[in-house]
Coordinates of C-alpha atoms and ligand atoms in Angstrom, one line a residue:
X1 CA 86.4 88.3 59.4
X2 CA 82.9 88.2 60.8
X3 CA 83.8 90.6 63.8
X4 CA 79.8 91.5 64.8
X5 CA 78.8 88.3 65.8
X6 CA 75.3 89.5 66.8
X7 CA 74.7 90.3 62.9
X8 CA 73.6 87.0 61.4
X9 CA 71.2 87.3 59.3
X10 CA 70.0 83.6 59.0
X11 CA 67.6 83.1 62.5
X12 CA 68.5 79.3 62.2
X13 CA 72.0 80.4 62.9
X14 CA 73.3 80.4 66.5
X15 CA 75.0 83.4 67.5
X16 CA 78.9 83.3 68.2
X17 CA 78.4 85.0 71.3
X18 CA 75.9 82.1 72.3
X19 CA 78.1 79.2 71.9
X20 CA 81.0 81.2 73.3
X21 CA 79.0 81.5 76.4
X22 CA 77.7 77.8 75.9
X23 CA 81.2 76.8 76.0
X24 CA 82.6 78.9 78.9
X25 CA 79.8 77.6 81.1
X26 CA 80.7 73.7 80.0
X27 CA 84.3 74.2 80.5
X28 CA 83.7 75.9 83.9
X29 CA 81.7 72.7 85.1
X30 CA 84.2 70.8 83.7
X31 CA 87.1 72.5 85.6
X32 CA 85.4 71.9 88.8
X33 CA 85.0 68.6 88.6
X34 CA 89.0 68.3 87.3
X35 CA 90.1 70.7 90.0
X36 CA 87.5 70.8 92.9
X37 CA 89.4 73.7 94.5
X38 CA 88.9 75.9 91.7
X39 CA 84.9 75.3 92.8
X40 CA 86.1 76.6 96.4
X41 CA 87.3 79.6 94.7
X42 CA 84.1 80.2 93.0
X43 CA 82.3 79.9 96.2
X44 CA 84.5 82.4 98.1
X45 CA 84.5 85.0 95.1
X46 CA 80.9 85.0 94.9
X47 CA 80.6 85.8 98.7
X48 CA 83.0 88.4 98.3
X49 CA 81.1 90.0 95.2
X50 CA 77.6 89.9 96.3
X51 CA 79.3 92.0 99.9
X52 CA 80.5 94.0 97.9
X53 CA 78.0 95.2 95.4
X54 CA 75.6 94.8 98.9
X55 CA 77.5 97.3 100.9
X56 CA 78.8 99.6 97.7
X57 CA 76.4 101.3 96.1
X58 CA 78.8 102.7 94.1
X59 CA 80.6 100.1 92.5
X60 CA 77.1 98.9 91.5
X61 CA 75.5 101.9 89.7
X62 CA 79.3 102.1 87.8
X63 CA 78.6 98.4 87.1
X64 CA 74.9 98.8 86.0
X65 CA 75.5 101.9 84.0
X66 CA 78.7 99.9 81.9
X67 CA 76.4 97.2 81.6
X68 CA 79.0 94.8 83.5
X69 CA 76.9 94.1 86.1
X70 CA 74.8 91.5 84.1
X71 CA 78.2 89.5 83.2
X72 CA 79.9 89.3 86.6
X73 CA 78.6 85.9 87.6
X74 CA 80.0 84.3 83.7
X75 CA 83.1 86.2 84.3
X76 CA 86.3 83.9 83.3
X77 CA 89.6 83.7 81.6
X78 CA 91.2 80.7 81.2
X79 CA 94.6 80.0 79.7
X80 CA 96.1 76.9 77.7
X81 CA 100.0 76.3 76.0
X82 CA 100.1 75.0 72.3
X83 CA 103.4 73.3 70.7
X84 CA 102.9 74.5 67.1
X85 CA 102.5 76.6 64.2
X86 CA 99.8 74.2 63.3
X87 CA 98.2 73.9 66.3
X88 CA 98.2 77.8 66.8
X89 CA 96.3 78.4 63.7
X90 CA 93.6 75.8 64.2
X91 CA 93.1 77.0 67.9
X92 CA 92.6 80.4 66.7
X93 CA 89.9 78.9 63.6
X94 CA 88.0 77.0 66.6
X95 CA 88.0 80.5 68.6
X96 CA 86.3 82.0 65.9
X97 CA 83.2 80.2 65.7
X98 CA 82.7 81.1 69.5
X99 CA 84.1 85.0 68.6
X100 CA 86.8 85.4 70.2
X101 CA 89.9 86.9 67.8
X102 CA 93.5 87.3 69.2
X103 CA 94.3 89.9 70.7
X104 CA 97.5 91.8 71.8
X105 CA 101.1 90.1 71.5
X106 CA 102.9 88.6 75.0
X107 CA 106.7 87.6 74.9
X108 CA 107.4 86.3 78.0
X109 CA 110.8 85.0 77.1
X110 CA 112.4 88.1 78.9
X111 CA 110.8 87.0 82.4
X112 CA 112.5 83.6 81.4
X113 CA 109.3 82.0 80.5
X114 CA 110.1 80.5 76.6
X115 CA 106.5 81.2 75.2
X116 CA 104.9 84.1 73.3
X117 CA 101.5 84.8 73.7
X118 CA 98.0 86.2 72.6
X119 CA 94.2 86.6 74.5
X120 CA 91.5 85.2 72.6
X121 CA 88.6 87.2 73.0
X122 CA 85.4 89.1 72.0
X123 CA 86.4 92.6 71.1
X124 CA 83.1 94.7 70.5
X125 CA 81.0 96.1 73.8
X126 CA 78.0 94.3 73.3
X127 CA 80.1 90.7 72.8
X128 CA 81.9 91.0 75.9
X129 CA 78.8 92.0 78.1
X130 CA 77.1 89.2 76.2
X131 CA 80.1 86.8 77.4
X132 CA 83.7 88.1 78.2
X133 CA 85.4 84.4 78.3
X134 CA 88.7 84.4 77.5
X135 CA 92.3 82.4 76.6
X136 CA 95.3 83.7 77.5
X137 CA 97.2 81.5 74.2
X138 CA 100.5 80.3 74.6
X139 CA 102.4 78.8 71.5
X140 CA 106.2 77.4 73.1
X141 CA 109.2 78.5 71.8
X142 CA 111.0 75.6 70.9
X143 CA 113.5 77.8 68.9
X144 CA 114.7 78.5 72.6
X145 CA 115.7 75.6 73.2
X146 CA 119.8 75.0 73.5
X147 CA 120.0 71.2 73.7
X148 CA 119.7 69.8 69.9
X149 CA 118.8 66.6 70.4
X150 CA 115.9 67.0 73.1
X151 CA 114.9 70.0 70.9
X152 CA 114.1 67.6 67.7
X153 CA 112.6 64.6 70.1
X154 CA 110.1 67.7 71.6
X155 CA 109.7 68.6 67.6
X156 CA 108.8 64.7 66.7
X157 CA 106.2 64.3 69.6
X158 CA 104.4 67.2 68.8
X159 CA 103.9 66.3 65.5
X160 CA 102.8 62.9 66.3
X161 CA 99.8 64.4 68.5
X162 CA 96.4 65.6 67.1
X163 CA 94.6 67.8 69.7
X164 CA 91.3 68.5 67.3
X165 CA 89.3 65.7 67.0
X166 CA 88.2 65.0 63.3
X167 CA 84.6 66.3 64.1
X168 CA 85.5 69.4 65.5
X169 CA 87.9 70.2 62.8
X170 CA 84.6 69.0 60.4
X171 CA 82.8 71.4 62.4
X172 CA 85.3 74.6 62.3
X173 CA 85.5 74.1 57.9
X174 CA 81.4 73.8 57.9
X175 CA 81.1 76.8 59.9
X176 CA 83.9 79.0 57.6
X177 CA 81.8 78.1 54.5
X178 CA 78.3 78.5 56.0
X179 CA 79.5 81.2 58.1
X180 CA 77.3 80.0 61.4
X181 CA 76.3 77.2 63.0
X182 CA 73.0 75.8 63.6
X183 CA 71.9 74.8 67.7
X184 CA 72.3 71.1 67.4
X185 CA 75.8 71.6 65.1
X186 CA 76.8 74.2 68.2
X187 CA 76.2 72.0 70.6
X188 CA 78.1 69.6 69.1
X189 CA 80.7 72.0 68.4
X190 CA 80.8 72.7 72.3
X191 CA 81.0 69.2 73.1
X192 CA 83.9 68.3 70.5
X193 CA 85.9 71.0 71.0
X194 CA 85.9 70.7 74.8
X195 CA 88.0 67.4 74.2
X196 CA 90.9 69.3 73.1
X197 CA 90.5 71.4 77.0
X198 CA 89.9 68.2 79.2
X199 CA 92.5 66.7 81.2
X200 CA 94.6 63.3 79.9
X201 CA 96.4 61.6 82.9
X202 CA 98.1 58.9 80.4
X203 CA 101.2 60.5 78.8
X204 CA 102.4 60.2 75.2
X205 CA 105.9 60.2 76.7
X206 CA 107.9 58.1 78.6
X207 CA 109.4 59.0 82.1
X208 CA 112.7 59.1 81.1
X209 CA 111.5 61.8 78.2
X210 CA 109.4 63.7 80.5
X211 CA 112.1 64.1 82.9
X212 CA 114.4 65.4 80.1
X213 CA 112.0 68.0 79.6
X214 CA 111.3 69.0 83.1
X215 CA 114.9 70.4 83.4
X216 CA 114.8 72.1 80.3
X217 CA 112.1 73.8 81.8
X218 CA 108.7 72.7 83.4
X219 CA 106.6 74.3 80.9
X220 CA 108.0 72.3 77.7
X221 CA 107.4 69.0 80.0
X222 CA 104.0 70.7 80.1
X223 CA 103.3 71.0 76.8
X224 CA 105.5 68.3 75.1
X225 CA 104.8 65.4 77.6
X226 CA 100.7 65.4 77.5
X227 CA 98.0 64.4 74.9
X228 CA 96.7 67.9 74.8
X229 CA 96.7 71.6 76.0
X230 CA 95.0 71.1 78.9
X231 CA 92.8 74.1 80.1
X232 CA 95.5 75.0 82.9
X233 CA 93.3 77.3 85.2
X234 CA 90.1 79.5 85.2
X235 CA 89.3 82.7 86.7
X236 CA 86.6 84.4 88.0
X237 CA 87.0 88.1 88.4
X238 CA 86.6 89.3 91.7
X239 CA 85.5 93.0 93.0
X240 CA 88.1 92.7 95.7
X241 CA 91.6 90.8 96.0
X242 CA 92.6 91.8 98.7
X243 CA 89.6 90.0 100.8
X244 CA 89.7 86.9 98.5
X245 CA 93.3 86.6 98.8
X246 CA 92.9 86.9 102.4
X247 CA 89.9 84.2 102.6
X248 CA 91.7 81.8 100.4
X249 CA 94.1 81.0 103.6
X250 CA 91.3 80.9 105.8
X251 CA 89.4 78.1 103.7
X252 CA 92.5 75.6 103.0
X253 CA 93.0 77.0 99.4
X254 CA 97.3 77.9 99.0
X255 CA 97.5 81.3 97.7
X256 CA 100.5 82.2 95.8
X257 CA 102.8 84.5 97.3
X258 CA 102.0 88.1 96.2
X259 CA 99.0 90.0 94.0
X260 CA 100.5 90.9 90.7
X261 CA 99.6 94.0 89.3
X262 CA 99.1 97.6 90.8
X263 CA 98.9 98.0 94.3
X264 CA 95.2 98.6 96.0
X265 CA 93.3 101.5 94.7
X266 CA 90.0 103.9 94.7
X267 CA 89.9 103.8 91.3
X268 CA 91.5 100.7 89.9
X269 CA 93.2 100.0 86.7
X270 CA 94.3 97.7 84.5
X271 CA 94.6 94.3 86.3
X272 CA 95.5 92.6 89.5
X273 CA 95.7 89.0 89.4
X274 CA 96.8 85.6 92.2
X275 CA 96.5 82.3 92.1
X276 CA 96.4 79.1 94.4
X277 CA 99.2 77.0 93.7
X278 CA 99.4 74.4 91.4
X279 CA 98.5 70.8 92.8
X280 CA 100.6 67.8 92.5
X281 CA 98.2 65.4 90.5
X282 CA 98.8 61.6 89.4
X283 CA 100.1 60.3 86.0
X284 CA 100.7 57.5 84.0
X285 CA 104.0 57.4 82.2
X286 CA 103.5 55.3 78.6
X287 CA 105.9 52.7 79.2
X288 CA 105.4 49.9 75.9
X289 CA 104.4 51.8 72.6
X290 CA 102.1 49.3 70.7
X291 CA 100.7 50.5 67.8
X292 CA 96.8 49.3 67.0
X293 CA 98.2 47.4 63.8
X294 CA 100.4 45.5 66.3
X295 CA 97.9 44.5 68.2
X296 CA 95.6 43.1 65.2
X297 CA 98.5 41.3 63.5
X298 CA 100.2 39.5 66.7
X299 CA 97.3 38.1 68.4
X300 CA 100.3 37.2 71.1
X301 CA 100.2 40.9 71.7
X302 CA 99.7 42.1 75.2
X303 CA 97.3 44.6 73.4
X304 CA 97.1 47.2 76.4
X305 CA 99.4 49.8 76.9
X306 CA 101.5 49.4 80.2
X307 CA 102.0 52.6 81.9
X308 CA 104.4 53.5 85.6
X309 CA 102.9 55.8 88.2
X310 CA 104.5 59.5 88.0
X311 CA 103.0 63.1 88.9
X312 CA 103.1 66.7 87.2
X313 CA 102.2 69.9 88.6
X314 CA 100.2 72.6 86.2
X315 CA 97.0 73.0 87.1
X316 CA 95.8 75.8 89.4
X317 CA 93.1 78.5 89.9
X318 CA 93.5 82.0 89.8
X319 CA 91.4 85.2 90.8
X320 CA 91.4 88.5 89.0
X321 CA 90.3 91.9 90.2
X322 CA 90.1 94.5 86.6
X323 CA 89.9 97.9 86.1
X324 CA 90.1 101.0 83.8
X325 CA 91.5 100.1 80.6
X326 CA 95.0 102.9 80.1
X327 CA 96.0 104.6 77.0
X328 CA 99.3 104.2 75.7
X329 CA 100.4 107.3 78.1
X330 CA 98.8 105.6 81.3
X331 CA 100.4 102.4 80.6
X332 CA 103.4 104.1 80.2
X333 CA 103.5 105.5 83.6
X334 CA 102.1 102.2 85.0
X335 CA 105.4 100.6 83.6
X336 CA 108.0 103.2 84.9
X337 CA 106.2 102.9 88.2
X338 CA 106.0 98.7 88.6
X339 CA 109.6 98.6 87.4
X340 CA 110.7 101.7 90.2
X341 CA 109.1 99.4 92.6
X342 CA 110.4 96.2 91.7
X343 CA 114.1 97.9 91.3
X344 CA 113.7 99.5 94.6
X345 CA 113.1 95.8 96.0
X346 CA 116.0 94.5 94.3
X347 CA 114.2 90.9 93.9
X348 CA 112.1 89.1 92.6
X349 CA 108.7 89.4 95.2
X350 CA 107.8 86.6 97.6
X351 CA 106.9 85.0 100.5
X352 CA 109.9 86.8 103.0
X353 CA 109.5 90.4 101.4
X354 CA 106.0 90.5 100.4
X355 CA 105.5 93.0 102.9
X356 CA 107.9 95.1 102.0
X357 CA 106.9 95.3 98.3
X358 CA 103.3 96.3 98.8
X359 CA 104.6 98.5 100.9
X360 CA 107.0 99.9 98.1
X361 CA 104.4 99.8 95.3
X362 CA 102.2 101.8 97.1
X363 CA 104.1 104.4 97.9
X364 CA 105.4 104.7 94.7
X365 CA 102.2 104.4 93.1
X366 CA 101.0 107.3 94.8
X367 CA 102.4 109.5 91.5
X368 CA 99.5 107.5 89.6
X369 CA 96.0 109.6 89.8
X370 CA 93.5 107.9 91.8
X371 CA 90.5 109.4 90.7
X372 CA 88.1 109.3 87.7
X373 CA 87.9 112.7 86.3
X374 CA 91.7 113.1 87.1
X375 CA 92.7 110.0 85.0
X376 CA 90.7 111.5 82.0
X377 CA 91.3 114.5 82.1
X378 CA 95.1 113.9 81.7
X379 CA 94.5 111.2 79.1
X380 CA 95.6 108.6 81.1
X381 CA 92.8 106.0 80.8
X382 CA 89.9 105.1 78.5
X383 CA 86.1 106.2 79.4
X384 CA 82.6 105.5 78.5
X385 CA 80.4 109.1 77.6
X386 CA 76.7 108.5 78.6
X387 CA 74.1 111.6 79.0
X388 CA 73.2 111.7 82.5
X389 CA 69.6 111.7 82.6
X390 CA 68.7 113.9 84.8
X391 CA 70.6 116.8 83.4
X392 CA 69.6 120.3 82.5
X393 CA 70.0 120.5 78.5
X394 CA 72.4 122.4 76.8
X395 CA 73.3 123.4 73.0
X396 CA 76.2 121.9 71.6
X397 CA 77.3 122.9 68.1
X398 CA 79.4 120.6 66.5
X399 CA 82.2 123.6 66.1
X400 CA 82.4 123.2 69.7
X401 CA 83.6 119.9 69.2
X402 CA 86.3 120.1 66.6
X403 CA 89.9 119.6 68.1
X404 CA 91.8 120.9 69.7
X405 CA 89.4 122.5 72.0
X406 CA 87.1 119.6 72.5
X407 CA 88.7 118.0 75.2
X408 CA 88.1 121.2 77.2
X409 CA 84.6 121.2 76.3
X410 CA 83.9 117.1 77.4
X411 CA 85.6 118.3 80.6
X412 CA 83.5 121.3 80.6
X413 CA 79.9 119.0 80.3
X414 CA 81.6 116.5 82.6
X415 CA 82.1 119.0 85.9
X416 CA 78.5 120.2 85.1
X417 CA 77.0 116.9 85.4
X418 CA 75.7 117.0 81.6
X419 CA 77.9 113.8 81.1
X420 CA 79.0 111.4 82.9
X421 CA 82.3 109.0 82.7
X422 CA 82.3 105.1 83.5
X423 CA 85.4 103.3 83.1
X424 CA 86.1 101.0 80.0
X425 CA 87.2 97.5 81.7
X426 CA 90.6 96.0 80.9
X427 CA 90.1 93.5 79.0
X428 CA 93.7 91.9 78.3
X429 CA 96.8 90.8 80.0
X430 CA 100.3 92.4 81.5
X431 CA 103.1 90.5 80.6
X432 CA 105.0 91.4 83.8
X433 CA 102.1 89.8 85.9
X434 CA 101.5 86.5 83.5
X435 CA 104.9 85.7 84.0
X436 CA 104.8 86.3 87.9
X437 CA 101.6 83.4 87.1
X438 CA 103.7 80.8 85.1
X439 CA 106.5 81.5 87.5
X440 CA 104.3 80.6 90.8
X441 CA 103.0 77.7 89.2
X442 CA 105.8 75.7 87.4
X443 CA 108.0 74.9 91.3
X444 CA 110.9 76.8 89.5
X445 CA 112.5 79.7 91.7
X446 CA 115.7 80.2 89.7
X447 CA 115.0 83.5 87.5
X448 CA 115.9 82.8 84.1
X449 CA 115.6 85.0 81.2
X450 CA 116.1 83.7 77.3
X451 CA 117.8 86.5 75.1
X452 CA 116.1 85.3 71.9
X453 CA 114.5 88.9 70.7
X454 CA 110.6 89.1 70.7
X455 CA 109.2 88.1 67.2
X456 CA 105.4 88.9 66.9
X457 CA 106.1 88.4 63.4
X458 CA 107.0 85.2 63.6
X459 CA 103.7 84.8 65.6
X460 CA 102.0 85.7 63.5
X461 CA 102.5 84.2 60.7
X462 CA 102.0 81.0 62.9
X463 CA 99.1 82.1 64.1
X464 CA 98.1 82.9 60.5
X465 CA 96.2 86.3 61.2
X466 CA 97.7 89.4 62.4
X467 CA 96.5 90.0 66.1
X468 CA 94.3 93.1 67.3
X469 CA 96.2 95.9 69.1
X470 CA 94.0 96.2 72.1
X471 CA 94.9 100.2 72.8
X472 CA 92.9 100.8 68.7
X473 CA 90.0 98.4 70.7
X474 CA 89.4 100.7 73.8
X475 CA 90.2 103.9 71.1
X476 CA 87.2 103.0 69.4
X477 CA 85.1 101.7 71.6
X478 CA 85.6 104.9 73.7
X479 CA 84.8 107.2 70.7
X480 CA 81.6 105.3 69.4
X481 CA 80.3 106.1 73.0
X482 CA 81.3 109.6 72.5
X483 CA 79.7 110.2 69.3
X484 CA 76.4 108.3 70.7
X485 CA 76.2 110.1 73.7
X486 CA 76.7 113.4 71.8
X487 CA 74.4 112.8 69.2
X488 CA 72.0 112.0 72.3
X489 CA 72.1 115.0 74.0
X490 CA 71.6 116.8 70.9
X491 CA 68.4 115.3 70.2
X492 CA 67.6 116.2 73.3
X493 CA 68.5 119.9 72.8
Ligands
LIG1 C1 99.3 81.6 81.5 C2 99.6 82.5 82.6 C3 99.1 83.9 82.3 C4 97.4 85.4 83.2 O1 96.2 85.5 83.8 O2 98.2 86.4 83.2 C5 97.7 84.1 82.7 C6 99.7 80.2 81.8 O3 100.0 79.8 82.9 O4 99.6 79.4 80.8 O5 96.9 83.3 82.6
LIG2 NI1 95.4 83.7 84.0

């Protein structure tokens, strides 16, 4: 797997990290014009952002110095929901030639949501600065499904529809055997594959089928009942929720009941995540099924399909706030303390206790370090090294940085202002939060749950590639910053 997509060695080549950004800009434009609240979203974030990084100088050196700063403005994930095996494993060959790899596994089916999950995204520092779009993947979990009957019918449709169009998947093999694209190829590529994203309001499905698989659950009716997997919200990333979440009200756009995540911070981490609600839109129910060959040989043929007036609810827009990336020992704690919380509450959080469960989290959250040095020191979260320029030089041997001691000595260079530490962004997802997304957005209060055990296995091998576990990502990324900036300051000694 080509995973340093800046190395191509042919100059006629486009880099993955270009047409990955090509493509997130194209798809944002063509969001807005689907969903023309999601472009009031845009508006209000950016507001918020440029206040903030006005009146915080803070937040803006930390920015500048992680070299975030530059990629704020392209800032988006997006998410989609696949029905197969074989539609998993082309999505993730068209991710490729854009550089984004899966990463992480998601089983949502505990939170009564029947998909599993993966983020496409770029995994190296320099790729995500360049462009840090990414997917949030769903493949549905048909296998979930009690009702025999609907379950083959949801099988049968699936396979009937092709999502790729023949060029891109002409364009996907070319690229595998080339091993890049050239810029009018990419472009091509960009517009081709943004078929497969764009909205169809004529079903594949009749009424009566679609409504079948509404009660099953409003995510199959999703997924089974439409041409393809529709892009079903972007996200910008925001440098404070709590304003935009606040704003959205004032400006007409319906914000979903509660932020997901960890409560408000100093130092933030991981992820916090709402949405606006998912809008009602129009659709056409298929009603006669004639096939083209039909048409040619009956020239009695009433040759257009007739379609009845019906509407779905999916699409939304979203806003995320991200922070310091946890090692397996933060994210520990972060999961004892969300569950505390959400036990204490004894329900699921909404509109009527809102309130009440901020005012829960918080307090229980207090146990979480809310500083910096704090969260390093006890190994709870993942950091940049960089030399701080201005600093007096010292001698470092490298015996003084053999284990176990050299923690101690980091610290030590650290509280004298020889090094300094800048966060390493979250990157992914939190399964406890995506659900609370799906959830907000599908008009289904009841709380399910499926009891079918989690199978990233299985995954897998539909996926056809093993996915990346994103705590060896920030692991690595945080040690090649170590050995750079130590090798730095050595050369400076
Ligand atoms: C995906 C919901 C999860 C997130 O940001 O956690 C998600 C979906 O609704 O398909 O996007
Ligand atoms: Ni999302």
């Amino acid at each position: 797997m080509n995973n340093n997509s800046n190395a191509i060695s042919d100059p006629s080549m486009m880099s993955s990290d270009d047409i990955r950004h090509g493509f997130s800009v194209a798809m944002s434009e063509m969001y807005q014009n689907e969903v023309p609240l999601y472009g009031d979203l845009i508006e209000l974030v950016t507001e918020v952002n440029d206040d903030v990084l006005n009146t915080q100088p803070d937040i803006k050196a930390q920015l500048a110095h992680t070299g975030e700063i530059d990629r704020l403005n392209l800032e988006r994930h997006g998410a989609i929901r696949l029905g197969n095996a074989a539609e998993l494993s082309m999505m993730r060959r068209l991710f490729a030639v854009m550089g984004m790899y899966p990463v992480g596994y998601y089983d949502l089916a505990p939170a009564g949501v029947p998909v599993h999950s993966t983020a496409f995204r770029a995994i190296d520092a320099e790729s995500l600065n360049n462009s840090p779009f990414r997917v949030f993947t769903s493949l549905l979990r048909l296998d979930l499904i009690a009702d025999e009957s609907l379950k083959q019918a949801a099988i049968e449709t699936l396979a009937n529809r092709q999502i790729f169009t023949d060029a891109v998947v002409k364009l996907i093999e070319h690229f595998e055997n080339i091993g890049g694209l050239i810029e009018v190829e990419a472009q091509e590529f960009i517009t081709e594959a943004l078929k497969t994203f764009r909205w169809y309001d004529k079903t594949p499905v009749s009424k009566a089928l679609y409504e079948r698989l509404l009660k099953q659950h409003p995510l199959i009716a999703d997924v089974v009942g439409f041409k393809g997997p529709h892009i079903n919200h972007l996200t910008p990333r925001t440098l404070d929720i709590d304003t935009v979440q606040q704003g959205m009200q004032a400006r007409g756009i319906p914000p979903k009941a509660i932020i997901e995540g960890p409560p408000k911070r100093q130092c933030p981490i991981l992820l916090r995540q709402t949405s606006f609600k998912a809008l009602q839109e129009p659709v056409s129910f298929r009603v006669a099924n004639y096939t083209q060959d039909n048409a040619k040989n009956n020239a009695n043929t009433h040759t257009e399909e007739q379609y009845e007036k019906g509407q779905h609810t999916a699409r939304f827009g979203e806003i995320e706030q991200r922070g310091v990336a946890l090692t397996a020992k933060g994210r520990a704690l972060y999961d004892t303390l969300l569950n505390k919380a959400r036990d204490q509450l004894g329900a699921t959080p909404n509109e009527s206790n809102a309130a009440e469960y901020y005012r829960i989290l918080e307090q229980i959250f207090a146990e979480f370090p809310d500083d910096y040095e704090e969260l390093h020191s006890a190994g709870l979260a993942y950091f940049y090294y960089q030399p701080v320029d201005e600093a007096e030089m010292v001698e470092i041997s490298d015996s003084d940085l053999t284990a176990p001691e050299a923690k101690n000595v980091l610290i030590n260079l650290i509280e004298k202002g020889i090094i300094r530490i800048e966060p390493i962004v979250y990157e992914d997802f939190l399964p406890v939060s995506a659900a609370g997304i799906f959830q907000s957005n599908l008009q289904q209060d009841k709380q399910s749950r499926y009891d079918g055990s989690s199978n990233q296995q299985e995954f897998e091998r539909d996926l056809g590639a093993n996915v990346y576990n994103e705590l060896e990502l920030y692991e690595s990324m945080q040690a090649d910053s170590l050995k750079k900036c130590l090798s730095s300051l050595q050369n400076m000694a």
